[in-house]
Amino acid sequence: QSNINRIEAPSDLKHIQPNTRALTQPSNNMQLFSRKTRNMEGSGLDTLMSLQKSLDILDQEERNHYAIGRRQQLNNHSLADDFNNNEESLLRENQKILTATEPLLGSPKGRDGPFGIIGRCARRMSFDRRRRSSASRRPSSPALVPNKSSSAIPNMNSLIEPTVFARAGTCSMPHPDKFEKGGEDANIVCIGPDGSTLTAVLDGVGGWAAVGVDSGKYSRALAERIGIEFDAWHDRQALKKRSRMVQSRSKFIVEDQRPLLCILERAFDYVDDLGIQGTCTACLSLLFPNGKLHVLNLGDSGLRVVRENKVVFATIEQQLGFNYPRQIGTGSTDIPADGDYSILDVYPGDTIVSGSDGVWDNVWEHEYLPLLGVGKPYEYSAALERTARRIAEAAHRRGMDPYYLSPFASNGMQAGIPNCLGGKLDDTTVVVQRVWDNVTIASA
């Protein structure tokens, strides 16, 4: 009690000016500490508990004021200097308190005297303020400062590189008279190691049946070889990247810029060497992960790209005469290079429909578009096969209608063929692809 009267700590602290800054308000807390020190009465234990409670209140309020000031500093960089000055003035005030109350708080280690615990708490608070003040002087990175206009959590989809791919479904319905041998059409769908998708629709020419030749054997052999050459093309691309092999400019253009032509030529040469008789038309497509679609069409098979229920791309039939398409195979002067090669961009949600002439000769655009439906990211091959089957069945029904003004009948009238009416029942092959990317799938 005598020590407290002799030190007169409250009177020594009267020269401290209250700080009215909004960030921190140390003056109110100092006055609370001084008021508690001035009113110390009773036993030493009561005084110790009273000071301990006062210091706890001081610690909590100072931490709250510091948190408020720090948030305002992050939201408004112009307050940074004021915040630092306020911190320095707070340190000076704390140092004066510690100096004035040195006999009361005990030795520097805070272990001597009856109030050693309070001394340790006061010194710890002073150390925390120094550490916060030095941290506030460090220049903060703009990337780490929260922005009110942006979310604190980054959009992970923006960090993913979009990769385009396709899911496919197929359906092949032979002519009723060719059902036992499986028809003369062939198709194949292949997925490359890089995620690229190749499709091929090959329509064997039925005129060979008049001489006892099954052109379906030729189209099926060619389809099988196209799949093999597709894998070989990927192997050559990988080998070229690893070994940096030097190739002639003409071969470089064919393999890299027109891969479908390279694949079809190699497959055509292989089947021709086997001596299999027959001819067929061909419609090939190759979708790369960058969204580029390569299309090679030779003959009257074809491909359509549908976007938002509208046809945005369609191949053109290659006809040497009415119902006489270009074809490759035995005795034909046509070669794969005679086909039309196209490169276009496709986007997630697009639908690619490939088909033999049994489709395009019997259904109009306004008839098959409603059958495609609306694509969904979680739509798999089974659903696409049902879509392809709906189109094939519609083509068969129209092909058996003798009074239907089909696209085939319309072309015949334009070519001057008399009494050309009704559909053209034929082998029907349909391949439906839905285009998606990994970002859309991840968000679905």
Coordinates of C-alpha atoms in Angstrom, one line a residue:
Q1 CA 0.0 0.0 0.0
S2 CA 2.9 2.4 0.8
N3 CA 4.6 1.6 -2.5
I4 CA 1.5 2.5 -4.4
N5 CA 1.1 5.9 -2.6
R6 CA 4.8 6.7 -3.1
I7 CA 4.8 6.0 -6.9
E8 CA 1.6 7.8 -7.7
A9 CA 1.4 6.2 -11.1
P10 CA -2.0 7.8 -12.0
S11 CA -0.7 11.3 -11.4
D12 CA 2.4 10.5 -13.5
L13 CA 0.3 9.4 -16.4
K14 CA -1.8 12.6 -16.6
H15 CA 0.5 14.1 -19.3
I16 CA -0.5 11.3 -21.8
Q17 CA -2.8 12.8 -24.4
P18 CA -5.8 10.7 -25.4
N19 CA -5.7 9.4 -29.0
T20 CA -8.9 9.9 -30.9
R21 CA -8.0 7.9 -34.0
A22 CA -10.7 5.5 -35.3
L23 CA -8.3 2.7 -35.9
T24 CA -7.2 2.2 -32.2
Q25 CA -8.2 4.0 -29.1
P26 CA -5.5 3.4 -26.5
S27 CA -6.5 6.4 -24.3
N28 CA -9.7 4.8 -23.0
N29 CA -7.8 1.7 -22.0
M30 CA -5.0 3.7 -20.4
Q31 CA -7.6 5.6 -18.3
L32 CA -9.2 2.3 -17.3
F33 CA -5.8 1.0 -16.2
S34 CA -5.0 4.3 -14.3
R35 CA -8.4 4.3 -12.6
K36 CA -8.0 0.8 -11.4
T37 CA -4.5 1.6 -10.1
R38 CA -5.7 4.7 -8.3
N39 CA -8.5 2.7 -6.5
M40 CA -6.4 -0.2 -5.3
E41 CA -7.6 -1.1 -1.7
G42 CA -7.8 -4.1 0.5
S43 CA -5.5 -7.0 0.6
G44 CA -2.7 -7.7 -1.9
L45 CA -4.6 -10.7 -3.4
D46 CA -7.6 -8.6 -4.2
T47 CA -5.4 -6.0 -5.8
L48 CA -3.7 -8.7 -7.8
M49 CA -7.0 -10.1 -9.1
S50 CA -8.3 -6.6 -9.9
L51 CA -5.2 -5.7 -11.9
Q52 CA -5.3 -9.1 -13.6
K53 CA -8.9 -8.6 -14.7
S54 CA -8.1 -5.0 -15.8
L55 CA -5.2 -6.2 -17.9
D56 CA -7.3 -8.9 -19.5
I57 CA -9.9 -6.3 -20.5
L58 CA -7.0 -4.1 -21.9
D59 CA -5.6 -7.0 -23.9
Q60 CA -9.0 -8.0 -25.4
E61 CA -9.9 -4.4 -26.3
E62 CA -6.5 -3.7 -27.8
R63 CA -6.7 -6.9 -30.0
N64 CA -10.2 -5.9 -31.2
H65 CA -9.1 -2.4 -32.1
Y66 CA -6.1 -3.8 -33.9
A67 CA -8.2 -6.2 -35.9
I68 CA -10.6 -3.4 -36.9
G69 CA -7.7 -1.2 -37.9
R70 CA -6.0 -3.9 -39.9
R71 CA -9.2 -4.7 -41.9
Q72 CA -9.6 -1.0 -42.7
Q73 CA -6.0 -0.8 -43.8
L74 CA -6.5 -3.7 -46.2
N75 CA -9.6 -2.1 -47.7
N76 CA -8.1 1.4 -48.0
H77 CA -4.3 1.6 -48.5
S78 CA -4.4 5.4 -47.9
L79 CA -4.8 4.7 -44.1
A80 CA -1.5 2.7 -43.9
D81 CA 0.6 5.6 -42.8
D82 CA -1.9 6.8 -40.2
F83 CA -2.1 3.2 -38.9
N84 CA 1.7 3.0 -38.5
N85 CA 1.9 6.4 -36.8
N86 CA -0.9 5.3 -34.4
E87 CA 1.0 2.1 -33.7
E88 CA 4.2 4.0 -32.8
S89 CA 2.3 6.4 -30.5
L90 CA 0.8 3.4 -28.8
L91 CA 4.2 1.8 -28.2
R92 CA 5.5 5.1 -26.7
E93 CA 2.5 5.2 -24.3
N94 CA 3.0 1.6 -23.3
Q95 CA 6.7 2.3 -22.7
K96 CA 5.8 5.2 -20.4
I97 CA 3.4 3.0 -18.4
L98 CA 6.0 0.2 -18.0
T99 CA 8.6 2.8 -16.9
A100 CA 6.3 4.4 -14.4
T101 CA 5.1 1.1 -12.9
E102 CA 8.5 -0.7 -12.8
P103 CA 8.6 -1.1 -9.0
L104 CA 5.0 -2.3 -9.0
L105 CA 5.3 -4.8 -11.9
G106 CA 8.6 -6.3 -10.7
S107 CA 11.9 -7.2 -12.4
P108 CA 12.3 -7.2 -16.2
K109 CA 11.8 -11.0 -16.2
G110 CA 8.5 -10.5 -14.4
R111 CA 9.3 -13.0 -11.7
D112 CA 10.1 -10.7 -8.7
G113 CA 7.5 -8.9 -6.6
P114 CA 3.9 -9.7 -5.9
F115 CA 2.8 -8.6 -9.4
G116 CA 5.2 -10.6 -11.6
I117 CA 2.4 -12.2 -13.6
I118 CA 1.0 -8.8 -14.6
G119 CA 4.4 -7.7 -15.5
R120 CA 4.9 -10.6 -17.9
C121 CA 1.5 -9.9 -19.5
A122 CA 2.2 -6.2 -20.0
R123 CA 5.6 -7.0 -21.6
R124 CA 4.1 -9.6 -23.8
M125 CA 1.5 -7.1 -25.1
S126 CA 4.2 -4.6 -25.8
F127 CA 6.1 -7.2 -27.8
D128 CA 3.0 -8.1 -29.8
R129 CA 2.5 -4.5 -30.7
R130 CA 6.0 -4.1 -31.9
R131 CA 5.7 -7.2 -34.0
R132 CA 2.4 -6.0 -35.5
S133 CA 3.8 -2.6 -36.2
S134 CA 6.8 -4.0 -38.1
A135 CA 4.5 -6.3 -40.1
S136 CA 2.3 -3.4 -41.0
R137 CA 5.3 -1.6 -42.5
R138 CA 6.0 -4.4 -44.9
P139 CA 4.6 -3.7 -48.4
S140 CA 1.7 -6.0 -49.0
S141 CA 1.3 -7.8 -52.3
P142 CA -1.6 -6.5 -54.3
A143 CA -2.6 -10.1 -55.2
L144 CA -3.1 -10.9 -51.5
V145 CA -5.3 -7.9 -50.7
P146 CA -9.0 -8.9 -50.9
N147 CA -11.0 -7.1 -53.5
K148 CA -14.7 -6.4 -52.7
S149 CA -15.6 -6.9 -56.4
S150 CA -14.1 -10.3 -56.6
S151 CA -14.6 -13.6 -54.8
A152 CA -12.0 -14.6 -52.2
I153 CA -12.2 -18.2 -53.6
P154 CA -10.8 -18.5 -57.1
N155 CA -12.8 -20.1 -59.8
M156 CA -11.0 -23.4 -60.4
N157 CA -12.6 -23.8 -63.9
S158 CA -10.7 -20.7 -65.0
L159 CA -7.5 -22.6 -64.2
I160 CA -8.4 -25.6 -66.4
E161 CA -7.4 -25.5 -70.0
P162 CA -10.5 -26.3 -72.1
T163 CA -10.2 -29.7 -74.0
V164 CA -12.8 -30.5 -76.6
F165 CA -14.0 -34.1 -77.1
A166 CA -17.0 -35.9 -78.5
R167 CA -19.2 -38.7 -77.4
A168 CA -20.6 -40.8 -80.2
G169 CA -23.5 -43.2 -80.9
T170 CA -24.0 -45.3 -84.1
C171 CA -26.8 -47.2 -85.8
S172 CA -26.8 -49.2 -89.0
M173 CA -29.9 -50.6 -90.6
P174 CA -29.4 -52.7 -93.7
H175 CA -31.9 -52.9 -96.6
P176 CA -34.4 -55.7 -95.9
D177 CA -33.2 -57.6 -98.9
K178 CA -29.6 -57.4 -97.6
F179 CA -30.4 -58.2 -94.0
E180 CA -28.8 -61.7 -94.0
K181 CA -25.4 -60.4 -95.1
G182 CA -25.5 -57.3 -92.9
G183 CA -25.9 -54.8 -95.7
E184 CA -23.1 -53.0 -97.6
D185 CA -22.5 -50.1 -95.2
A186 CA -19.7 -49.9 -92.7
N187 CA -18.7 -47.4 -90.0
I188 CA -16.1 -47.0 -87.3
V189 CA -15.5 -44.7 -84.3
C190 CA -12.0 -44.4 -82.9
I191 CA -10.6 -42.5 -79.9
G192 CA -6.9 -41.4 -80.1
P193 CA -4.4 -41.3 -77.2
D194 CA -4.8 -37.5 -77.2
G195 CA -8.6 -37.6 -76.9
S196 CA -9.2 -37.0 -80.6
T197 CA -12.2 -38.7 -82.2
L198 CA -12.3 -40.2 -85.7
T199 CA -15.5 -41.4 -87.4
A200 CA -15.9 -43.0 -90.8
V201 CA -19.0 -43.9 -92.8
L202 CA -18.4 -46.1 -95.8
D203 CA -21.2 -47.0 -98.2
G204 CA -20.6 -50.0 -100.5
V205 CA -21.9 -49.4 -104.0
G206 CA -24.9 -51.8 -104.6
G207 CA -24.3 -52.0 -108.4
W208 CA -21.7 -54.7 -107.8
A209 CA -24.4 -57.2 -106.8
A210 CA -25.4 -57.5 -110.4
V211 CA -22.0 -59.2 -111.1
G212 CA -22.0 -61.3 -107.9
V213 CA -19.7 -59.1 -105.9
D214 CA -20.4 -58.1 -102.3
S215 CA -19.2 -54.5 -102.0
G216 CA -19.9 -54.7 -98.2
K217 CA -16.7 -56.8 -97.8
Y218 CA -14.7 -54.0 -99.4
S219 CA -16.2 -51.2 -97.2
R220 CA -15.8 -53.3 -94.0
A221 CA -12.1 -54.1 -94.9
L222 CA -11.5 -50.4 -95.6
A223 CA -13.1 -49.3 -92.3
E224 CA -11.0 -51.8 -90.3
R225 CA -7.8 -50.5 -92.0
I226 CA -8.8 -46.9 -91.3
G227 CA -8.8 -47.6 -87.6
I228 CA -5.3 -49.2 -87.8
E229 CA -3.9 -46.3 -89.8
F230 CA -5.4 -43.9 -87.3
D231 CA -3.4 -45.5 -84.5
A232 CA -0.3 -45.6 -86.8
W233 CA -0.7 -41.9 -87.5
H234 CA -0.7 -41.0 -83.8
D235 CA 2.4 -43.2 -83.4
R236 CA 4.2 -41.3 -86.1
Q237 CA 3.3 -38.0 -84.6
A238 CA 4.6 -39.0 -81.2
L239 CA 7.8 -40.3 -82.7
K240 CA 8.3 -37.1 -84.7
K241 CA 8.0 -35.1 -81.5
R242 CA 10.5 -37.2 -79.6
S243 CA 13.1 -37.6 -82.3
R244 CA 12.5 -34.3 -84.2
M245 CA 12.8 -36.2 -87.5
V246 CA 13.1 -34.2 -90.6
Q247 CA 10.6 -34.8 -93.3
S248 CA 10.0 -33.4 -96.8
R249 CA 7.7 -30.4 -96.9
S250 CA 5.1 -32.2 -99.0
K251 CA 4.8 -35.1 -96.6
F252 CA 4.7 -32.6 -93.6
I253 CA 1.7 -30.8 -95.1
V254 CA -0.2 -34.1 -95.8
E255 CA 0.4 -35.7 -92.4
D256 CA 0.0 -32.6 -90.2
Q257 CA -2.5 -30.4 -92.1
R258 CA -4.6 -33.1 -93.7
P259 CA -4.4 -36.2 -91.5
L260 CA -7.6 -37.7 -92.8
L261 CA -6.3 -37.7 -96.4
C262 CA -3.1 -39.5 -95.2
I263 CA -5.1 -42.1 -93.3
L264 CA -7.5 -42.8 -96.1
E265 CA -4.8 -43.1 -98.7
R266 CA -2.8 -45.6 -96.7
A267 CA -5.9 -47.6 -95.9
F268 CA -7.0 -47.5 -99.6
D269 CA -3.6 -48.7 -100.8
Y270 CA -3.5 -51.6 -98.3
V271 CA -7.0 -52.9 -99.2
D272 CA -6.2 -52.5 -102.9
D273 CA -3.1 -54.7 -102.4
L274 CA -5.3 -57.4 -100.8
G275 CA -7.3 -57.7 -104.0
I276 CA -10.7 -57.3 -102.4
Q277 CA -13.2 -56.3 -105.1
G278 CA -15.8 -53.6 -104.7
T279 CA -16.1 -49.8 -104.3
C280 CA -17.5 -47.4 -101.8
T281 CA -18.1 -43.8 -100.9
A282 CA -16.4 -42.4 -97.8
C283 CA -17.2 -39.7 -95.2
L284 CA -14.5 -39.2 -92.5
S285 CA -14.3 -36.8 -89.6
L286 CA -11.6 -36.1 -87.1
L287 CA -12.2 -33.9 -84.0
F288 CA -9.1 -32.6 -82.2
P289 CA -9.0 -31.4 -78.6
N290 CA -8.4 -27.8 -79.7
G291 CA -11.9 -27.8 -81.3
K292 CA -10.8 -28.2 -84.9
L293 CA -13.0 -30.6 -87.0
H294 CA -11.4 -32.1 -90.1
V295 CA -13.9 -33.5 -92.7
L296 CA -13.1 -35.6 -95.8
N297 CA -16.1 -36.5 -98.0
L298 CA -16.0 -38.4 -101.2
G299 CA -19.3 -39.4 -102.9
D300 CA -22.9 -39.0 -101.7
S301 CA -22.5 -39.8 -98.0
G302 CA -22.3 -36.7 -95.9
L303 CA -21.9 -34.8 -92.6
R304 CA -23.9 -32.1 -90.9
V305 CA -22.9 -29.8 -88.0
V306 CA -25.9 -28.6 -86.0
R307 CA -25.7 -25.7 -83.6
E308 CA -28.7 -24.4 -81.7
N309 CA -31.1 -26.4 -83.9
K310 CA -29.6 -25.0 -87.1
V311 CA -27.3 -26.6 -89.7
V312 CA -24.1 -24.5 -89.8
F313 CA -22.1 -26.8 -92.0
A314 CA -23.0 -29.5 -94.6
T315 CA -20.9 -31.4 -97.1
I316 CA -21.8 -31.3 -100.7
E317 CA -22.6 -34.5 -102.6
Q318 CA -20.1 -35.5 -105.2
Q319 CA -22.0 -36.9 -108.2
L320 CA -20.7 -37.8 -111.6
G321 CA -24.4 -38.1 -112.7
F322 CA -27.8 -38.7 -111.1
N323 CA -27.4 -41.6 -108.6
Y324 CA -23.8 -42.1 -109.8
P325 CA -21.5 -40.9 -107.0
R326 CA -17.7 -40.7 -106.8
Q327 CA -16.3 -43.9 -105.3
I328 CA -12.9 -45.5 -104.6
G329 CA -12.1 -49.1 -105.2
T330 CA -11.8 -51.7 -107.9
G331 CA -11.9 -50.2 -111.4
S332 CA -12.6 -46.7 -110.3
T333 CA -10.5 -43.7 -111.4
D334 CA -11.4 -41.8 -108.3
I335 CA -8.8 -41.6 -105.5
P336 CA -9.0 -40.3 -102.0
A337 CA -7.5 -36.9 -103.0
D338 CA -10.6 -36.3 -105.1
G339 CA -12.7 -35.9 -101.9
D340 CA -13.6 -32.5 -100.4
Y341 CA -11.4 -31.6 -97.4
S342 CA -12.8 -29.1 -94.9
I343 CA -11.5 -27.8 -91.6
L344 CA -13.9 -25.9 -89.2
D345 CA -14.4 -25.0 -85.6
V346 CA -16.9 -26.7 -83.4
Y347 CA -18.0 -25.7 -79.9
P348 CA -19.4 -27.4 -76.8
G349 CA -23.1 -28.3 -77.4
D350 CA -22.7 -28.8 -81.2
T351 CA -24.0 -32.0 -82.8
I352 CA -22.2 -33.8 -85.6
V353 CA -24.3 -36.1 -87.8
S354 CA -22.6 -38.4 -90.3
G355 CA -24.6 -40.7 -92.6
S356 CA -24.7 -42.7 -95.7
D357 CA -26.9 -41.7 -98.7
G358 CA -29.7 -43.8 -97.2
V359 CA -30.2 -41.0 -94.7
W360 CA -29.8 -37.9 -96.9
D361 CA -31.9 -39.3 -99.8
N362 CA -34.9 -39.8 -97.6
V363 CA -35.2 -37.2 -94.8
W364 CA -35.2 -33.4 -95.1
E365 CA -33.5 -31.1 -92.7
H366 CA -36.7 -30.1 -90.9
E367 CA -37.4 -33.8 -90.3
Y368 CA -34.2 -35.0 -88.7
L369 CA -33.4 -31.8 -86.6
P370 CA -36.2 -32.5 -84.1
L371 CA -35.0 -36.0 -83.7
L372 CA -31.6 -34.8 -82.4
G373 CA -33.0 -33.4 -79.2
V374 CA -31.1 -31.1 -76.9
G375 CA -27.6 -32.3 -75.8
K376 CA -26.7 -32.6 -72.2
P377 CA -23.2 -32.8 -70.7
Y378 CA -24.0 -36.1 -68.9
E379 CA -25.4 -37.7 -72.1
Y380 CA -23.6 -40.9 -72.9
S381 CA -23.2 -43.2 -75.9
A382 CA -26.3 -45.2 -75.1
A383 CA -28.5 -42.2 -75.4
L384 CA -26.7 -41.1 -78.6
E385 CA -27.3 -44.6 -80.1
R386 CA -31.0 -44.1 -79.5
T387 CA -30.9 -40.8 -81.3
A388 CA -29.0 -42.3 -84.2
R389 CA -31.6 -45.1 -84.4
R390 CA -34.5 -42.7 -84.5
I391 CA -33.0 -41.0 -87.5
A392 CA -32.3 -44.3 -89.2
E393 CA -35.8 -45.5 -88.6
A394 CA -37.3 -42.3 -90.0
A395 CA -35.2 -42.7 -93.1
H396 CA -36.4 -46.3 -93.6
R397 CA -40.0 -45.3 -93.2
R398 CA -39.6 -42.5 -95.8
G399 CA -37.7 -44.9 -98.1
M400 CA -40.7 -47.3 -98.2
D401 CA -43.3 -44.5 -99.0
P402 CA -43.9 -44.6 -102.8
Y403 CA -45.8 -41.2 -102.7
Y404 CA -43.3 -39.2 -100.6
L405 CA -41.5 -36.3 -102.2
S406 CA -38.1 -37.2 -100.9
P407 CA -34.8 -35.4 -101.4
F408 CA -33.9 -38.2 -103.8
A409 CA -37.1 -37.7 -105.8
S410 CA -36.5 -33.9 -105.8
N411 CA -33.0 -34.4 -107.2
G412 CA -34.3 -36.8 -109.9
M413 CA -36.8 -34.2 -111.0
Q414 CA -34.1 -31.6 -111.3
A415 CA -32.1 -34.1 -113.4
G416 CA -35.0 -34.6 -115.8
I417 CA -36.0 -38.1 -114.6
P418 CA -39.7 -38.7 -115.4
N419 CA -42.1 -40.1 -112.8
C420 CA -39.5 -39.8 -110.0
L421 CA -41.5 -39.9 -106.8
G422 CA -41.2 -41.7 -103.4
G423 CA -38.3 -42.5 -101.2
K424 CA -35.2 -44.6 -101.9
L425 CA -35.0 -47.6 -99.5
D426 CA -31.3 -48.4 -98.9
D427 CA -28.8 -49.4 -96.3
T428 CA -28.9 -46.7 -93.6
T429 CA -25.9 -45.8 -91.4
V430 CA -26.0 -42.9 -88.9
V431 CA -23.3 -41.6 -86.5
V432 CA -24.3 -38.9 -84.0
Q433 CA -21.6 -37.1 -82.0
R434 CA -22.1 -34.5 -79.2
V435 CA -19.3 -32.1 -78.7
W436 CA -18.3 -31.1 -75.1
D437 CA -15.2 -29.8 -73.2
N438 CA -13.8 -30.7 -69.8
V439 CA -14.8 -27.3 -68.3
T440 CA -18.5 -27.8 -69.2
I441 CA -18.5 -31.3 -67.9
A442 CA -16.8 -30.3 -64.6
S443 CA -19.5 -27.5 -64.2
A444 CA -22.4 -29.8 -64.9

